[in-house]
Structure formats: structure tokens, C-alpha cells
mmCIF file of C-alpha atoms in Angstrom:
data_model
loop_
_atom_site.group_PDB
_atom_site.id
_atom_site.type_symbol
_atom_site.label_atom_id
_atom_site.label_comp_id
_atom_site.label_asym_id
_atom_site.label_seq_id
_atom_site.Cartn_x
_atom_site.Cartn_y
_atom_site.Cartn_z
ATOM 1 C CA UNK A 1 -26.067 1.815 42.356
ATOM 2 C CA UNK A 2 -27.056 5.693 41.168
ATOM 3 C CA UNK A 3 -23.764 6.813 42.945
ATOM 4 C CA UNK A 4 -21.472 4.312 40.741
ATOM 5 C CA UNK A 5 -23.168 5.235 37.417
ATOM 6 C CA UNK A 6 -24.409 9.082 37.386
ATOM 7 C CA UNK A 7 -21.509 11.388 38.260
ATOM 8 C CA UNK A 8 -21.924 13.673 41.855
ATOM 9 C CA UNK A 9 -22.346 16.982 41.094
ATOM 10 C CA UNK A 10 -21.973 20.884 42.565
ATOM 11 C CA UNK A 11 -24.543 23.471 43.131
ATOM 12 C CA UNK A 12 -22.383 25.420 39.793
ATOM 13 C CA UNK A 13 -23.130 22.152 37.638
ATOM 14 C CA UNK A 14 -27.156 22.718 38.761
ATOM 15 C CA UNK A 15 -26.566 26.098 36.672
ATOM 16 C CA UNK A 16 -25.229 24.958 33.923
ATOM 17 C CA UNK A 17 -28.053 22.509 33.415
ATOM 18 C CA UNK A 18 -30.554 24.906 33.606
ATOM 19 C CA UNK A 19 -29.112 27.651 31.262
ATOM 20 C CA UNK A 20 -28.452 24.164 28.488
ATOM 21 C CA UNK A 21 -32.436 22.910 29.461
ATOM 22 C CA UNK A 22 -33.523 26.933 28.983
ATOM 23 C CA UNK A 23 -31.382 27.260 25.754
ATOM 24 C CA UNK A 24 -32.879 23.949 24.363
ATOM 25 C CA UNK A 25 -36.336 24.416 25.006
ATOM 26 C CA UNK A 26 -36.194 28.133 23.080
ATOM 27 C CA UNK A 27 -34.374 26.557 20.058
ATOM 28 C CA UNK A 28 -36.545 23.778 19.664
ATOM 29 C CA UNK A 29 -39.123 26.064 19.537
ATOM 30 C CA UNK A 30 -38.313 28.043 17.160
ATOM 31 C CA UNK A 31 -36.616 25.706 14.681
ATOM 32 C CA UNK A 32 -39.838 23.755 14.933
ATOM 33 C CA UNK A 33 -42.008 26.711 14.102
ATOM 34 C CA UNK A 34 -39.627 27.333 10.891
ATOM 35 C CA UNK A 35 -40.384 23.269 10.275
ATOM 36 C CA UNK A 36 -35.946 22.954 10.508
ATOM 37 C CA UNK A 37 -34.764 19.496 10.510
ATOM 38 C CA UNK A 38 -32.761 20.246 14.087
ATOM 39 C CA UNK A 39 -30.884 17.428 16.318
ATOM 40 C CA UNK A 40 -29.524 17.565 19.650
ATOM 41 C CA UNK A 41 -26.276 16.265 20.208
ATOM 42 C CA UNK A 42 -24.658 15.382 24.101
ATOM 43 C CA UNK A 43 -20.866 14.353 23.688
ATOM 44 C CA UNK A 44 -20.154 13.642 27.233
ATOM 45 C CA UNK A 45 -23.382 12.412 28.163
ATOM 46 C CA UNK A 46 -22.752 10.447 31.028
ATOM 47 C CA UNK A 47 -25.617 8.152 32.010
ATOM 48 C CA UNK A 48 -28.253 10.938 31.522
ATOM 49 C CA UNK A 49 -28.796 12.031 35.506
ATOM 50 C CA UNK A 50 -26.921 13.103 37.946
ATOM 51 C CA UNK A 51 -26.420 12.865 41.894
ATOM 52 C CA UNK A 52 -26.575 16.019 44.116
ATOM 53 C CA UNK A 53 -23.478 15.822 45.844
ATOM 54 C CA UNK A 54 -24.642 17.634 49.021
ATOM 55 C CA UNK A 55 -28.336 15.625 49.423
ATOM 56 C CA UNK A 56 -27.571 12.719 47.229
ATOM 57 C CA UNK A 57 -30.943 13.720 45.471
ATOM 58 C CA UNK A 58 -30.988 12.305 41.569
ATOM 59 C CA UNK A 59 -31.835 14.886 38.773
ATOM 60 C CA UNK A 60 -32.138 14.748 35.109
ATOM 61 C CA UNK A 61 -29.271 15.667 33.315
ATOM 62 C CA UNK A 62 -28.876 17.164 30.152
ATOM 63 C CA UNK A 63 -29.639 14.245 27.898
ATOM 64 C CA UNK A 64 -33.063 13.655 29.624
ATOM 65 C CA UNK A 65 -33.524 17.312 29.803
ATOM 66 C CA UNK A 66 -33.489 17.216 26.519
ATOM 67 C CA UNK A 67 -35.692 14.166 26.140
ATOM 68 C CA UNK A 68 -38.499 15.391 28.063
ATOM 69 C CA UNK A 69 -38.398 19.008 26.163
ATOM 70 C CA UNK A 70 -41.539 20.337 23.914
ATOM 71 C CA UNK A 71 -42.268 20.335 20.783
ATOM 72 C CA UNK A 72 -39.303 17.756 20.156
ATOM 73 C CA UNK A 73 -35.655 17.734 18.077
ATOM 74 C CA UNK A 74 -36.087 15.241 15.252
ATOM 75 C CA UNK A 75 -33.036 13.128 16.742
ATOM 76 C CA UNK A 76 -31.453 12.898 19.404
ATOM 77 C CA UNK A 77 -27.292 11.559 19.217
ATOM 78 C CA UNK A 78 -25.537 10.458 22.818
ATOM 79 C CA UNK A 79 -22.257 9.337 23.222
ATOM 80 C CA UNK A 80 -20.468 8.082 26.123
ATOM 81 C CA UNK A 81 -17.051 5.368 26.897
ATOM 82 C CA UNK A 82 -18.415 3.979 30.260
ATOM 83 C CA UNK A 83 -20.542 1.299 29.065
ATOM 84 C CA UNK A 84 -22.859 1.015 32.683
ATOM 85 C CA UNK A 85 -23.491 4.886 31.058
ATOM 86 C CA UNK A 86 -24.395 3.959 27.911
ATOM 87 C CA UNK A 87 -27.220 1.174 29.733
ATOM 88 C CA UNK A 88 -28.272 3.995 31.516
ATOM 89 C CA UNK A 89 -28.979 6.175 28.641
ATOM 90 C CA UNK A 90 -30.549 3.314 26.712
ATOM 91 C CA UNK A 91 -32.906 3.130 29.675
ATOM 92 C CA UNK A 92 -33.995 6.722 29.895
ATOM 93 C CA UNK A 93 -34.730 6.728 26.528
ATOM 94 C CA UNK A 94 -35.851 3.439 25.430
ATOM 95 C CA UNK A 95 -39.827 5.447 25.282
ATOM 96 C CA UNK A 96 -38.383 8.098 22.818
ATOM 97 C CA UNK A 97 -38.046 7.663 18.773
ATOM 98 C CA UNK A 98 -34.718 8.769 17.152
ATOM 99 C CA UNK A 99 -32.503 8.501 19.831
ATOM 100 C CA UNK A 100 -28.629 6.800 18.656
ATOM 101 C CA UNK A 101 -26.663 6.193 21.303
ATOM 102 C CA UNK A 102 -22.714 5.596 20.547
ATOM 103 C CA UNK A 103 -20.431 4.171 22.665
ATOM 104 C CA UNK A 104 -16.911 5.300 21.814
ATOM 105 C CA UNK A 105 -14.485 8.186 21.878
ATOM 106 C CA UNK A 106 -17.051 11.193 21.186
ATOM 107 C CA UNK A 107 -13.916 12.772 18.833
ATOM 108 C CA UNK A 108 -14.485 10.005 16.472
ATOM 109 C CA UNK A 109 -18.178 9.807 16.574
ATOM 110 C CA UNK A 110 -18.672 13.729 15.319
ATOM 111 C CA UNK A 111 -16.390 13.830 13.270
ATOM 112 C CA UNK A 112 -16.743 10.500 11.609
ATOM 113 C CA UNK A 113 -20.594 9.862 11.852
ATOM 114 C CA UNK A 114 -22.836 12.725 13.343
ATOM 115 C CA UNK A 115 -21.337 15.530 11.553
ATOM 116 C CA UNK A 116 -20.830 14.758 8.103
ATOM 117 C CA UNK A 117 -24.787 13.762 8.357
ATOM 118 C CA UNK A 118 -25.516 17.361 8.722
ATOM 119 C CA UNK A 119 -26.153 19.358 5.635
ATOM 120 C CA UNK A 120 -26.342 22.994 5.380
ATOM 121 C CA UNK A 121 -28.378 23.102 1.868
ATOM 122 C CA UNK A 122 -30.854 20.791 3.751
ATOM 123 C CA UNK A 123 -31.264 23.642 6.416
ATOM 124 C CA UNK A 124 -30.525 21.333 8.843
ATOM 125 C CA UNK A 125 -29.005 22.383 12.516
ATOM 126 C CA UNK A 126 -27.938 21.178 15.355
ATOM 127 C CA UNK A 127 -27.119 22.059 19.002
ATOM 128 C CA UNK A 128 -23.925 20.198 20.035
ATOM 129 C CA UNK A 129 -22.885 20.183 24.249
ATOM 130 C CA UNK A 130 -19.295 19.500 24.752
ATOM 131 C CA UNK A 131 -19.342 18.710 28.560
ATOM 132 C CA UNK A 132 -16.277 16.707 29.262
ATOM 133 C CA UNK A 133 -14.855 15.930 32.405
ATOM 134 C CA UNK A 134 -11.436 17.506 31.598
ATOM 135 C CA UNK A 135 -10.135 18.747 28.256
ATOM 136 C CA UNK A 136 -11.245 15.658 26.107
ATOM 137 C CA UNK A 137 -12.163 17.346 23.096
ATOM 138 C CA UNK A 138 -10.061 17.453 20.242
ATOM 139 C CA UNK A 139 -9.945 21.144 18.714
ATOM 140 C CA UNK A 140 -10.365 19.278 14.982
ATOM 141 C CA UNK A 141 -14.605 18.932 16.570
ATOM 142 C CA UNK A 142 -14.725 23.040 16.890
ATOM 143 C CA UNK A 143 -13.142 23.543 13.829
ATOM 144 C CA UNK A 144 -15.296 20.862 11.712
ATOM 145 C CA UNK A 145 -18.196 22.923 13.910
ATOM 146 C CA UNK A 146 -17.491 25.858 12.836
ATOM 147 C CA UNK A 147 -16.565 25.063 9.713
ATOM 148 C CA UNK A 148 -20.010 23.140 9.161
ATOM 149 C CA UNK A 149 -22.291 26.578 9.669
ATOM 150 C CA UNK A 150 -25.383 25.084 11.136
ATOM 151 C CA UNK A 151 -23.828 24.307 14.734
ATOM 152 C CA UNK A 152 -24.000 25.894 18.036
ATOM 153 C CA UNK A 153 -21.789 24.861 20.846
ATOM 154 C CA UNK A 154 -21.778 24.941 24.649
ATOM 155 C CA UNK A 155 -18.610 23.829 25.923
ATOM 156 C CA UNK A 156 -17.091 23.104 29.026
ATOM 157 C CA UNK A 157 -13.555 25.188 29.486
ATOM 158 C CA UNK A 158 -12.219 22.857 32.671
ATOM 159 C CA UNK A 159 -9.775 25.244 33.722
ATOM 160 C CA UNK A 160 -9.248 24.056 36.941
ATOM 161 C CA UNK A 161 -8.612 21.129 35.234
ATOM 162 C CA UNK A 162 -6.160 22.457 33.322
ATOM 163 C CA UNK A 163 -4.541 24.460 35.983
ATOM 164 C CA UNK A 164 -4.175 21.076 37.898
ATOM 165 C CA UNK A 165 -2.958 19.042 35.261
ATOM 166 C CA UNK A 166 -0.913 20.936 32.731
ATOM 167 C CA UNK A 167 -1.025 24.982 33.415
ATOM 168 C CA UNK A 168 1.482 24.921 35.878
ATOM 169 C CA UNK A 169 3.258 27.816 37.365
ATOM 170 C CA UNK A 170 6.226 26.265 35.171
ATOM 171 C CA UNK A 171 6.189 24.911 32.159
ATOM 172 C CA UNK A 172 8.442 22.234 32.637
ATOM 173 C CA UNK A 173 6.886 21.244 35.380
ATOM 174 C CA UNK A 174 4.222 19.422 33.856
ATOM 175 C CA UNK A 175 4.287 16.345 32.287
ATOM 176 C CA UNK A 176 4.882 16.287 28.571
ATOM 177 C CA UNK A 177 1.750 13.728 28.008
ATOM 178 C CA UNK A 178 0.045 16.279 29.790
ATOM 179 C CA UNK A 179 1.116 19.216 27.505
ATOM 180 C CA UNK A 180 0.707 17.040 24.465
ATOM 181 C CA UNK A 181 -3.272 16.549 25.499
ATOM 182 C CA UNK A 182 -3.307 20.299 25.366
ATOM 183 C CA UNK A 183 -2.141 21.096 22.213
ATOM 184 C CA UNK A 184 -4.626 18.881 20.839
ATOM 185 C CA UNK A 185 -6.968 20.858 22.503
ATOM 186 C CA UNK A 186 -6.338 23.978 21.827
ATOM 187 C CA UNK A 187 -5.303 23.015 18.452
ATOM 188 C CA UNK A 188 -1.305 24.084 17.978
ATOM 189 C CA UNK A 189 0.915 25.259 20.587
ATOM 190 C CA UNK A 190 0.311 28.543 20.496
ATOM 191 C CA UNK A 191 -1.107 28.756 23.864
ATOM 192 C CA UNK A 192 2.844 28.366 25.121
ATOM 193 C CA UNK A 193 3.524 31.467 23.686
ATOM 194 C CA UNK A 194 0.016 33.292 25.182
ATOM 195 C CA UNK A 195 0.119 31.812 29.069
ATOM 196 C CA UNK A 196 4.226 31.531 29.815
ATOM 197 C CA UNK A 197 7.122 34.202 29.126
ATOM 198 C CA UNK A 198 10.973 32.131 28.636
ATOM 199 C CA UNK A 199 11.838 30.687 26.090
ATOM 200 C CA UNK A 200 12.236 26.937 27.993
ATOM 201 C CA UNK A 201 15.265 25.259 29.332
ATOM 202 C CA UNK A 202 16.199 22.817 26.619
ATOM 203 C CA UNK A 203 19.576 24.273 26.437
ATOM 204 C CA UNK A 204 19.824 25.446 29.591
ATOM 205 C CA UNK A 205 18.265 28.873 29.209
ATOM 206 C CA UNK A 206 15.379 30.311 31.548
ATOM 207 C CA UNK A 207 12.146 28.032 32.647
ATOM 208 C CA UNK A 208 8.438 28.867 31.402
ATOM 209 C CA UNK A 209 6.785 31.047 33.539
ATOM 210 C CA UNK A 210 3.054 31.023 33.546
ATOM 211 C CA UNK A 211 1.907 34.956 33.436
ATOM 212 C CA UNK A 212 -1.536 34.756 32.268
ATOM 213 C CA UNK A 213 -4.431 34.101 34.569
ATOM 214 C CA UNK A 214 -8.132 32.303 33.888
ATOM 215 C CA UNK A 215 -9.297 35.120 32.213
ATOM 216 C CA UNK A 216 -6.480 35.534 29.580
ATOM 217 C CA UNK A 217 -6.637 32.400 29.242
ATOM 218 C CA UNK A 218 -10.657 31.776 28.404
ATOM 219 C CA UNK A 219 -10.608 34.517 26.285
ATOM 220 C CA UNK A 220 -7.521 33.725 24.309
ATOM 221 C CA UNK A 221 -9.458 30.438 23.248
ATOM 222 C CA UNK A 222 -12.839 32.517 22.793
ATOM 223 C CA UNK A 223 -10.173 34.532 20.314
ATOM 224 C CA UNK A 224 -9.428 30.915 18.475
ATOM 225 C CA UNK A 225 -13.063 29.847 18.284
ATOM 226 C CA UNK A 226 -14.187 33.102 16.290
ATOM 227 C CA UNK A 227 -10.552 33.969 14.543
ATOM 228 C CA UNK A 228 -9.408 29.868 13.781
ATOM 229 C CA UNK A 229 -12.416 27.813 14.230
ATOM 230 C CA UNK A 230 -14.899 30.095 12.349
ATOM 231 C CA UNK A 231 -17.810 30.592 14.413
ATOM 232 C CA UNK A 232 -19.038 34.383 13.799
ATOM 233 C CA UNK A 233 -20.194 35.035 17.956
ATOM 234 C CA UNK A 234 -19.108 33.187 20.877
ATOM 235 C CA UNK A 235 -20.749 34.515 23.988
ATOM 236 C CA UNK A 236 -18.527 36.314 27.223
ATOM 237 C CA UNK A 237 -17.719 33.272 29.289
ATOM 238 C CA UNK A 238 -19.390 32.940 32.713
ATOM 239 C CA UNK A 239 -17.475 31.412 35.333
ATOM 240 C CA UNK A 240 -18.794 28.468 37.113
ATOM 241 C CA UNK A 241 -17.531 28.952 40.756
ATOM 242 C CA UNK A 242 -17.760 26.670 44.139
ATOM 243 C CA UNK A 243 -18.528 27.427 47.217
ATOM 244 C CA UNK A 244 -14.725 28.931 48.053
ATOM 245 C CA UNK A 245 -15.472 30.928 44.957
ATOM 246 C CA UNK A 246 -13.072 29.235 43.189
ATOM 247 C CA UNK A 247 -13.741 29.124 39.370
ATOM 248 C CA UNK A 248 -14.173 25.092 38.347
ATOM 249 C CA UNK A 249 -15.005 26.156 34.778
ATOM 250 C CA UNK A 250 -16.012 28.260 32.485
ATOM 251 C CA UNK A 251 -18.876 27.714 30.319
ATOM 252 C CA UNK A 252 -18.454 28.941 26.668
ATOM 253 C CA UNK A 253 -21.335 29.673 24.041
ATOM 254 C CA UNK A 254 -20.588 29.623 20.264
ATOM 255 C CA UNK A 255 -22.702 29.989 17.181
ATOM 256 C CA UNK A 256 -22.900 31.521 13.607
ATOM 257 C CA UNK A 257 -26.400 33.050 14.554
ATOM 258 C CA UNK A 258 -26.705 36.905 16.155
ATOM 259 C CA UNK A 259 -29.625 35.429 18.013
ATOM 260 C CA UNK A 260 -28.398 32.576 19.230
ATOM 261 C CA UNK A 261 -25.633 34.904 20.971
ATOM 262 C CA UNK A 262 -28.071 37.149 22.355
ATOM 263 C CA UNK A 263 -30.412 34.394 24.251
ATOM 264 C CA UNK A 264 -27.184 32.840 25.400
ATOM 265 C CA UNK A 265 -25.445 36.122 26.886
ATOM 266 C CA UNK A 266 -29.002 36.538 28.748
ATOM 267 C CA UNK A 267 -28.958 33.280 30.099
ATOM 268 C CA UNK A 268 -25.449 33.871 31.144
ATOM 269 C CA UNK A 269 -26.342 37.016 32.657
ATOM 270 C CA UNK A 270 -29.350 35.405 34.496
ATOM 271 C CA UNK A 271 -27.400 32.805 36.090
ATOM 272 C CA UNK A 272 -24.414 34.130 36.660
ATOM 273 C CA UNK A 273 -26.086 36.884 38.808
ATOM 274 C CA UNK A 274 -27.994 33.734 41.102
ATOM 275 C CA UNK A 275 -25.054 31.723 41.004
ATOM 276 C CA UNK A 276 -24.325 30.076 44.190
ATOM 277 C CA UNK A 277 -21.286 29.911 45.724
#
């Protein structure tokens, strides 16, 4: 039954998990010592554990990470669309106060419900993890984030996701419902203009030629999230590689606080050197 509910995951996901859980536990802390109102936030949360994919072993995931961290946040806000998830969420925390749990499109939920709750002359904050299993989050959530002041964001950059499914060698070689899901993404269409040189062949002139590679490509959207979406640092990207040393994704830091960037570039730094591949 674990298999069909809590996704499999890499030794590169294991990472991840720890540098959220190590993150977490140090801004709890401290927001708790400054008495801050402060709520954690899972967007993707899945059903709150995951399976090893190489010894079928179950770990927490980032939503009972979170749970089980001391002193506490005040609430705790989980959203998921796979409704055996959301049981399995209600489960893990059905001994914990302040937990909501939504089930619907995680878009709608911050931007309609969770966010506007959070109030900047209340000194409240929040720490928000965008961890979707492709590119499932609208850029209107990173701007609202950013625009809000009291957020900081780890997010999930799927670029081999993206590569797959819409950043192909040509342009028109992908499928328009494909490119549409990226613009809502990244926000506009800009990224056209950044990742492909031709101008298209809608009247037969030259095809779109992809020219940029991951990095260009990460970074041009790190460029968006401090220059568009308003968040004053957003952490160098570490690359979350398999065991080909292919990169699956890159996990991105943002946040209007100097020292939020700091303790996130170390953790980055940490991992990244003990990464396995």
C-alpha cells in the first residue's frame, strides 16, 4: 500500500529533505525566540513520507519533518490533489494542533486562502516549499510571495522536466499545451526570447533553436525572482544530480532576509559537496 500512496524517491531527493528539515529547524528557532507568529507551508505535499527507491525503506518527508521539529511553527498548511495523499497526511498529523490540510490545486489555495492570511504589520512569516512534480506552479504564487515580504521559498526548478516536456532542441517541436504550461510558469514568454535564437516558422521563416543550457536557464529565472517577483536574495542554485550525474533539478532558495540567504547558501554548500551521485 506505501508504494501506491508515498512517491519513490532518489538518493538527490534524500538531500533535499535534509537541507528543507535543517533550514526548518533553524527558523523555527529563531522566530520562536523573537515570539513571531511563523507557519509552515508544503504545496506539493504528497502523503507526508516517502519510499526509498533503491531499499524500499519509508522515510518522513517534508511535511512530517516538519511536524516532528522543536520548538514548533504555530500552523502548519498542506495541500495536495491525490485524495489517498491527503488521508495520509490527515493520519500523520491527526496528534498535532493547527494543522489545515487542503485538498485542491495548491495555485488556488495560496493565493486564495493561505496567503492573504498573512500580514506583514502582524510580523507574521512564513516558510513556503514549492516541491512539485513538474512545473505546476503558477508564477502569479512567486510574485504574490514576493510581493507579500514575510515569505521564503524553496522551490523545485524540474528542469529535466522541462527539458523533456517543453525545452526542446526546437521550438516547434513541442507541443503548444506544453509551451502554454510554461509561460504560466515562468510568467510571460520571455523565456522564448532567453533559451531559442529564430524568430519561428509561422510564415515560413527559420525554426527555434534552443541555445541556452540548464544553467542559463536556472539563472535566467533566479534573474525573474529578484528583478520581477521581488524577493531581495535568492540563493546560487544547487543542482540535484542522479547517479549518471545527470541534473533532475535544481533546488532554488528565495527570501527578503540577508540571513535567510546566508544559512541557505551554507546548506547548499554542505550538501552539494556530499551529494551522491
Amino acid at each position: 500500500m506505501a508504494d501506491k500512496i508515498f512517491d519513490q524517491i532518489g538518493d538527490w531527493s534524500q538531500v533535499k529533505l535534509e537541507i528543507i528539515k535543517e533550514y526548518a529547524e533553524f527558523y523555527t528557532g529563531l522566530l520562536n525566540k523573537f515570539k513571531l507568529f511563523h507557519v509552515y507551508i508544503d504545496a506539493f505535499a504528497g502523503g507526508g513520507k516517502h519510499v526509498l527507491r533503491e531499499t524500499g525503506e519509508v522515510i518522513s518527508g517534508s511535511p512530517e519533518n516538519a511536524l516532528k521539529l522543536e520548538p514548533r511553527f504555530k500552523e502548519y498548511h498542506f495541500i495536495d490533489l491525490n485524495p489517498q495523499k491527503i488521508e495520509s497526511l490527515k493520519s500523520i498529523s491527526r496528534n498535532y494542533n493547527n494543522v489545515h490540510i487542503y485538498h485542491n490545486d495548491c495555485n488556488k489555495v495560496l493565493l486564495d486562502e493561505i496567503f492573504p492570511e498573512l500580514k506583514y504589520e502582524k510580523y507574521m512569516r512564513a516558510l513556503c516549499i514549492l516541491d512539485p512534480y513538474g512545473i505546476d506552479i503558477d508564477w502569479s504564487v512567486l510574485r504574490e510571495a514576493g510581493k507579500k515580504g514575510i515569505i521564503d521559498v524553496f522551490i523545485n526548478f524540474s528542469i529535466m522536466d522541462m527539458n523533456r516536456n517543453v525545452l526542446r532542441d526546437v521550438l516547434e517541436k513541442s507541443d503548444q499545451k506544453q509551451i502554454d504550461r510554461f509561460n504560466k510558469f515562468w510568467g510571460d514568454t520571455s523565456w522564448q526570447k532567453m533559451a531559442y535564437t529564430g524568430q519561428g516558422n509561422l510564415f515560413a521563416g527559420e525554426d527555434r533553436i534552443k541555445t541556452a543550457d540548464n544553467q542559463a536557464i536556472v539563472e535566467a529565472y533566479r534573474t525573474r525572482l529578484k528583478e520581477v517577483a521581488g524577493f531581495k536574495y535568492v540563493a546560487t542554485p544547487v543542482p540535484m544530480v542522479n547517479k549518471i550525474d545527470k541534473v533532475v533539478y535544481y533546488l532554488l532558495f528565495a527570501s527578503q532576509k540577508q540571513v535567510a540567504n546566508k544559512l541557505a547558501t551554507h546548506l547548499f554548500k554542505k550538501h552539494h559537496k556530499i551529494r551522491i551521485k
